[in-house]
Amino acid sequence: MERVKNEAKSGIVDDEEDTYFIKAFIQEMEQQKHTPKLMRKKNIANLRGLCEDLFVGGMDTTSNTMNFLILYMVVFPEVQAKMQEELDQVMGDNEDGKKLICLADKAKLPYTNAVINESQRLVNLGPIILIHRTTKDVVIGGYAVKKGARIVPQVSSVLYDEKIFPKAT
């Protein structure tokens, strides 16, 4: 992290993708260095905490999501075939094997994105998400909740709601 911090301060940019988030965060910190310390939103302690959250939170959920996606492809071969067709169209003639799907291709893959999103919705690996705070007085489920109250949203109550997702299960 110190190497990336020094690079960000010096303006030297190493194009290693695995540090983009860290570099962007540190560059934002540099822009805030003249802001009074108590008002700064970006600091090294926050960065370390965010990196830990991303690392820990992303490991199991990512691999488990991929496992369920593969399972769904086995159970629904027609979905797999349609997804493969879309991927092949974006890949084009790739006999040399050099073309790879990248983030820039995402907009060209609506069906693939829909399949991934739907599998994430169905598997619901995180039914309860992190604690949030209300930004104003609100009514949730008929209950008055004051501004600043801590709430723990239960995502599954939305993911399987027939009003939001018809034929949700």
mmCIF file of C-alpha atoms in Angstrom:
data_model
loop_
_atom_site.group_PDB
_atom_site.id
_atom_site.type_symbol
_atom_site.label_atom_id
_atom_site.label_comp_id
_atom_site.label_asym_id
_atom_site.label_seq_id
_atom_site.Cartn_x
_atom_site.Cartn_y
_atom_site.Cartn_z
ATOM 1 C CA MET A 1 0.000 0.000 0.000
ATOM 2 C CA GLU A 2 2.919 2.338 0.723
ATOM 3 C CA ARG A 3 4.285 1.811 -2.820
ATOM 4 C CA VAL A 4 0.917 2.720 -4.320
ATOM 5 C CA LYS A 5 0.611 5.713 -1.986
ATOM 6 C CA ASN A 6 4.019 7.021 -3.112
ATOM 7 C CA GLU A 7 3.137 6.478 -6.780
ATOM 8 C CA ALA A 8 -0.139 8.350 -6.353
ATOM 9 C CA LYS A 9 1.635 11.265 -4.648
ATOM 10 C CA SER A 10 4.357 11.448 -7.302
ATOM 11 C CA GLY A 11 1.901 11.220 -10.192
ATOM 12 C CA ILE A 12 3.641 8.129 -11.598
ATOM 13 C CA VAL A 13 0.952 5.718 -12.661
ATOM 14 C CA ASP A 14 1.720 2.019 -12.861
ATOM 15 C CA ASP A 15 -0.999 0.371 -14.934
ATOM 16 C CA GLU A 16 -1.500 -2.645 -12.687
ATOM 17 C CA GLU A 17 -5.273 -3.123 -12.621
ATOM 18 C CA ASP A 18 -5.277 -4.599 -9.132
ATOM 19 C CA THR A 19 -4.407 -1.205 -7.648
ATOM 20 C CA TYR A 20 -6.869 1.071 -9.511
ATOM 21 C CA PHE A 21 -9.221 1.356 -6.540
ATOM 22 C CA ILE A 22 -6.384 2.067 -4.124
ATOM 23 C CA LYS A 23 -4.789 4.642 -6.436
ATOM 24 C CA ALA A 24 -8.087 6.419 -7.024
ATOM 25 C CA PHE A 25 -8.741 6.524 -3.272
ATOM 26 C CA ILE A 26 -5.265 7.906 -2.523
ATOM 27 C CA GLN A 27 -5.532 10.496 -5.294
ATOM 28 C CA GLU A 28 -8.838 11.603 -3.774
ATOM 29 C CA MET A 29 -7.084 11.830 -0.381
ATOM 30 C CA GLU A 30 -4.435 14.065 -1.938
ATOM 31 C CA GLN A 31 -7.141 16.378 -3.272
ATOM 32 C CA GLN A 32 -8.601 16.625 0.240
ATOM 33 C CA LYS A 33 -5.311 17.320 2.030
ATOM 34 C CA HIS A 34 -6.167 21.011 2.482
ATOM 35 C CA THR A 35 -9.574 20.180 3.964
ATOM 36 C CA PRO A 36 -9.726 20.309 7.791
ATOM 37 C CA LYS A 37 -8.805 16.872 9.154
ATOM 38 C CA LEU A 38 -12.172 16.223 10.829
ATOM 39 C CA MET A 39 -14.019 16.874 7.546
ATOM 40 C CA ARG A 40 -11.905 14.536 5.383
ATOM 41 C CA LYS A 41 -13.803 11.509 4.176
ATOM 42 C CA LYS A 42 -10.802 9.708 2.732
ATOM 43 C CA ASN A 43 -7.959 8.545 4.978
ATOM 44 C CA ILE A 44 -5.595 5.579 5.231
ATOM 45 C CA ALA A 45 -7.592 3.959 8.057
ATOM 46 C CA ASN A 46 -10.743 4.033 5.892
ATOM 47 C CA LEU A 47 -8.783 2.670 2.928
ATOM 48 C CA ARG A 48 -7.437 -0.253 4.954
ATOM 49 C CA GLY A 49 -10.937 -1.025 6.248
ATOM 50 C CA LEU A 50 -12.432 -0.862 2.749
ATOM 51 C CA CYS A 51 -9.730 -3.153 1.354
ATOM 52 C CA GLU A 52 -10.356 -5.653 4.151
ATOM 53 C CA ASP A 53 -14.114 -5.521 3.475
ATOM 54 C CA LEU A 54 -13.603 -6.020 -0.257
ATOM 55 C CA PHE A 55 -11.150 -8.879 0.272
ATOM 56 C CA VAL A 56 -13.130 -10.744 2.922
ATOM 57 C CA GLY A 57 -16.562 -9.937 1.513
ATOM 58 C CA GLY A 58 -15.607 -10.732 -2.047
ATOM 59 C CA MET A 59 -13.932 -14.115 -1.658
ATOM 60 C CA ASP A 60 -16.716 -16.480 -0.669
ATOM 61 C CA THR A 61 -19.527 -14.618 -2.356
ATOM 62 C CA THR A 62 -17.725 -14.454 -5.700
ATOM 63 C CA SER A 63 -16.738 -18.125 -5.772
ATOM 64 C CA ASN A 64 -20.151 -19.266 -4.522
ATOM 65 C CA THR A 65 -21.940 -17.074 -7.061
ATOM 66 C CA MET A 66 -19.822 -18.633 -9.823
ATOM 67 C CA ASN A 67 -20.623 -22.132 -8.536
ATOM 68 C CA PHE A 68 -24.357 -21.417 -8.619
ATOM 69 C CA LEU A 69 -24.093 -19.812 -12.058
ATOM 70 C CA ILE A 70 -22.417 -22.972 -13.382
ATOM 71 C CA LEU A 71 -25.103 -25.102 -11.722
ATOM 72 C CA TYR A 72 -27.850 -23.014 -13.362
ATOM 73 C CA MET A 73 -26.142 -23.465 -16.743
ATOM 74 C CA VAL A 74 -26.238 -27.245 -16.261
ATOM 75 C CA VAL A 75 -29.903 -27.176 -15.226
ATOM 76 C CA PHE A 76 -30.909 -24.734 -17.989
ATOM 77 C CA PRO A 77 -28.851 -25.656 -21.090
ATOM 78 C CA GLU A 78 -31.001 -23.430 -23.315
ATOM 79 C CA VAL A 79 -29.909 -20.406 -21.245
ATOM 80 C CA GLN A 80 -26.296 -21.542 -21.497
ATOM 81 C CA ALA A 81 -26.597 -21.878 -25.298
ATOM 82 C CA LYS A 82 -28.090 -18.384 -25.681
ATOM 83 C CA MET A 83 -25.431 -16.902 -23.409
ATOM 84 C CA GLN A 84 -22.677 -18.694 -25.367
ATOM 85 C CA GLU A 85 -24.109 -17.371 -28.638
ATOM 86 C CA GLU A 86 -23.989 -13.801 -27.321
ATOM 87 C CA LEU A 87 -20.420 -14.237 -26.067
ATOM 88 C CA ASP A 88 -19.354 -15.700 -29.433
ATOM 89 C CA GLN A 89 -20.869 -12.714 -31.260
ATOM 90 C CA VAL A 90 -18.872 -10.278 -29.124
ATOM 91 C CA MET A 91 -15.705 -12.353 -29.452
ATOM 92 C CA GLY A 92 -16.002 -12.501 -33.241
ATOM 93 C CA ASP A 93 -13.346 -14.434 -35.135
ATOM 94 C CA ASN A 94 -10.974 -15.387 -32.345
ATOM 95 C CA GLU A 95 -9.031 -18.253 -33.873
ATOM 96 C CA ASP A 96 -5.748 -16.956 -32.453
ATOM 97 C CA GLY A 97 -7.314 -16.880 -28.955
ATOM 98 C CA LYS A 98 -6.010 -13.382 -28.228
ATOM 99 C CA LYS A 99 -9.343 -11.593 -27.724
ATOM 100 C CA LEU A 100 -10.708 -11.638 -24.212
ATOM 101 C CA ILE A 101 -14.018 -10.341 -22.935
ATOM 102 C CA CYS A 102 -13.355 -7.243 -20.833
ATOM 103 C CA LEU A 103 -15.358 -4.636 -18.938
ATOM 104 C CA ALA A 104 -15.604 -2.487 -22.079
ATOM 105 C CA ASP A 105 -17.683 -5.306 -23.645
ATOM 106 C CA LYS A 106 -20.267 -5.305 -20.843
ATOM 107 C CA ALA A 107 -22.771 -3.098 -22.704
ATOM 108 C CA LYS A 108 -22.676 -5.544 -25.640
ATOM 109 C CA LEU A 109 -23.676 -8.464 -23.401
ATOM 110 C CA PRO A 110 -27.197 -7.690 -22.099
ATOM 111 C CA TYR A 111 -28.324 -11.330 -21.947
ATOM 112 C CA THR A 112 -25.147 -12.470 -20.192
ATOM 113 C CA ASN A 113 -25.490 -9.634 -17.671
ATOM 114 C CA ALA A 114 -29.148 -10.503 -17.099
ATOM 115 C CA VAL A 115 -28.277 -14.169 -16.468
ATOM 116 C CA ILE A 116 -25.560 -13.215 -13.986
ATOM 117 C CA ASN A 117 -27.855 -10.738 -12.207
ATOM 118 C CA GLU A 118 -30.708 -13.237 -12.046
ATOM 119 C CA SER A 119 -28.453 -15.979 -10.670
ATOM 120 C CA GLN A 120 -27.212 -13.564 -7.993
ATOM 121 C CA ARG A 121 -30.803 -12.688 -7.126
ATOM 122 C CA LEU A 122 -31.866 -16.321 -6.934
ATOM 123 C CA VAL A 123 -28.934 -17.573 -4.887
ATOM 124 C CA ASN A 124 -29.144 -14.633 -2.429
ATOM 125 C CA LEU A 125 -25.792 -15.266 -0.734
ATOM 126 C CA GLY A 126 -26.162 -12.230 1.504
ATOM 127 C CA PRO A 127 -29.764 -12.135 2.769
ATOM 128 C CA ILE A 128 -28.890 -9.477 5.342
ATOM 129 C CA ILE A 129 -26.549 -6.684 4.324
ATOM 130 C CA LEU A 130 -24.394 -4.276 6.291
ATOM 131 C CA ILE A 131 -25.873 -1.872 8.804
ATOM 132 C CA HIS A 132 -27.076 1.389 7.285
ATOM 133 C CA ARG A 133 -28.274 4.655 8.831
ATOM 134 C CA THR A 134 -31.334 6.564 7.762
ATOM 135 C CA THR A 135 -30.573 10.001 6.306
ATOM 136 C CA LYS A 136 -33.970 11.431 7.251
ATOM 137 C CA ASP A 137 -37.098 10.485 9.189
ATOM 138 C CA VAL A 138 -38.833 7.719 7.214
ATOM 139 C CA VAL A 139 -41.596 5.151 7.487
ATOM 140 C CA ILE A 140 -40.501 1.557 6.848
ATOM 141 C CA GLY A 141 -43.143 -1.154 6.842
ATOM 142 C CA GLY A 142 -45.540 1.140 8.685
ATOM 143 C CA TYR A 143 -43.017 1.990 11.419
ATOM 144 C CA ALA A 144 -41.681 5.521 11.960
ATOM 145 C CA VAL A 145 -37.878 5.491 11.890
ATOM 146 C CA LYS A 146 -35.954 8.587 13.012
ATOM 147 C CA LYS A 147 -33.087 10.144 11.069
ATOM 148 C CA GLY A 148 -29.761 8.514 11.992
ATOM 149 C CA ALA A 149 -31.330 5.234 13.134
ATOM 150 C CA ARG A 150 -29.313 2.110 12.369
ATOM 151 C CA ILE A 151 -31.126 -0.373 10.179
ATOM 152 C CA VAL A 152 -30.190 -3.828 8.914
ATOM 153 C CA PRO A 153 -31.918 -4.383 5.573
ATOM 154 C CA GLN A 154 -33.024 -7.922 4.779
ATOM 155 C CA VAL A 155 -32.415 -8.130 1.042
ATOM 156 C CA SER A 156 -34.314 -11.388 0.562
ATOM 157 C CA SER A 157 -37.566 -9.630 1.455
ATOM 158 C CA VAL A 158 -37.114 -7.654 -1.771
ATOM 159 C CA LEU A 159 -35.453 -10.289 -3.974
ATOM 160 C CA TYR A 160 -38.438 -12.641 -3.819
ATOM 161 C CA ASP A 161 -41.203 -10.016 -3.734
ATOM 162 C CA GLU A 162 -43.706 -10.822 -6.512
ATOM 163 C CA LYS A 163 -44.590 -7.109 -6.827
ATOM 164 C CA ILE A 164 -40.988 -6.267 -7.721
ATOM 165 C CA PHE A 165 -40.004 -9.508 -9.478
ATOM 166 C CA PRO A 166 -43.033 -11.213 -11.045
ATOM 167 C CA LYS A 167 -42.557 -15.003 -10.976
ATOM 168 C CA ALA A 168 -39.693 -14.394 -8.548
ATOM 169 C CA THR A 169 -39.274 -17.939 -7.318
#
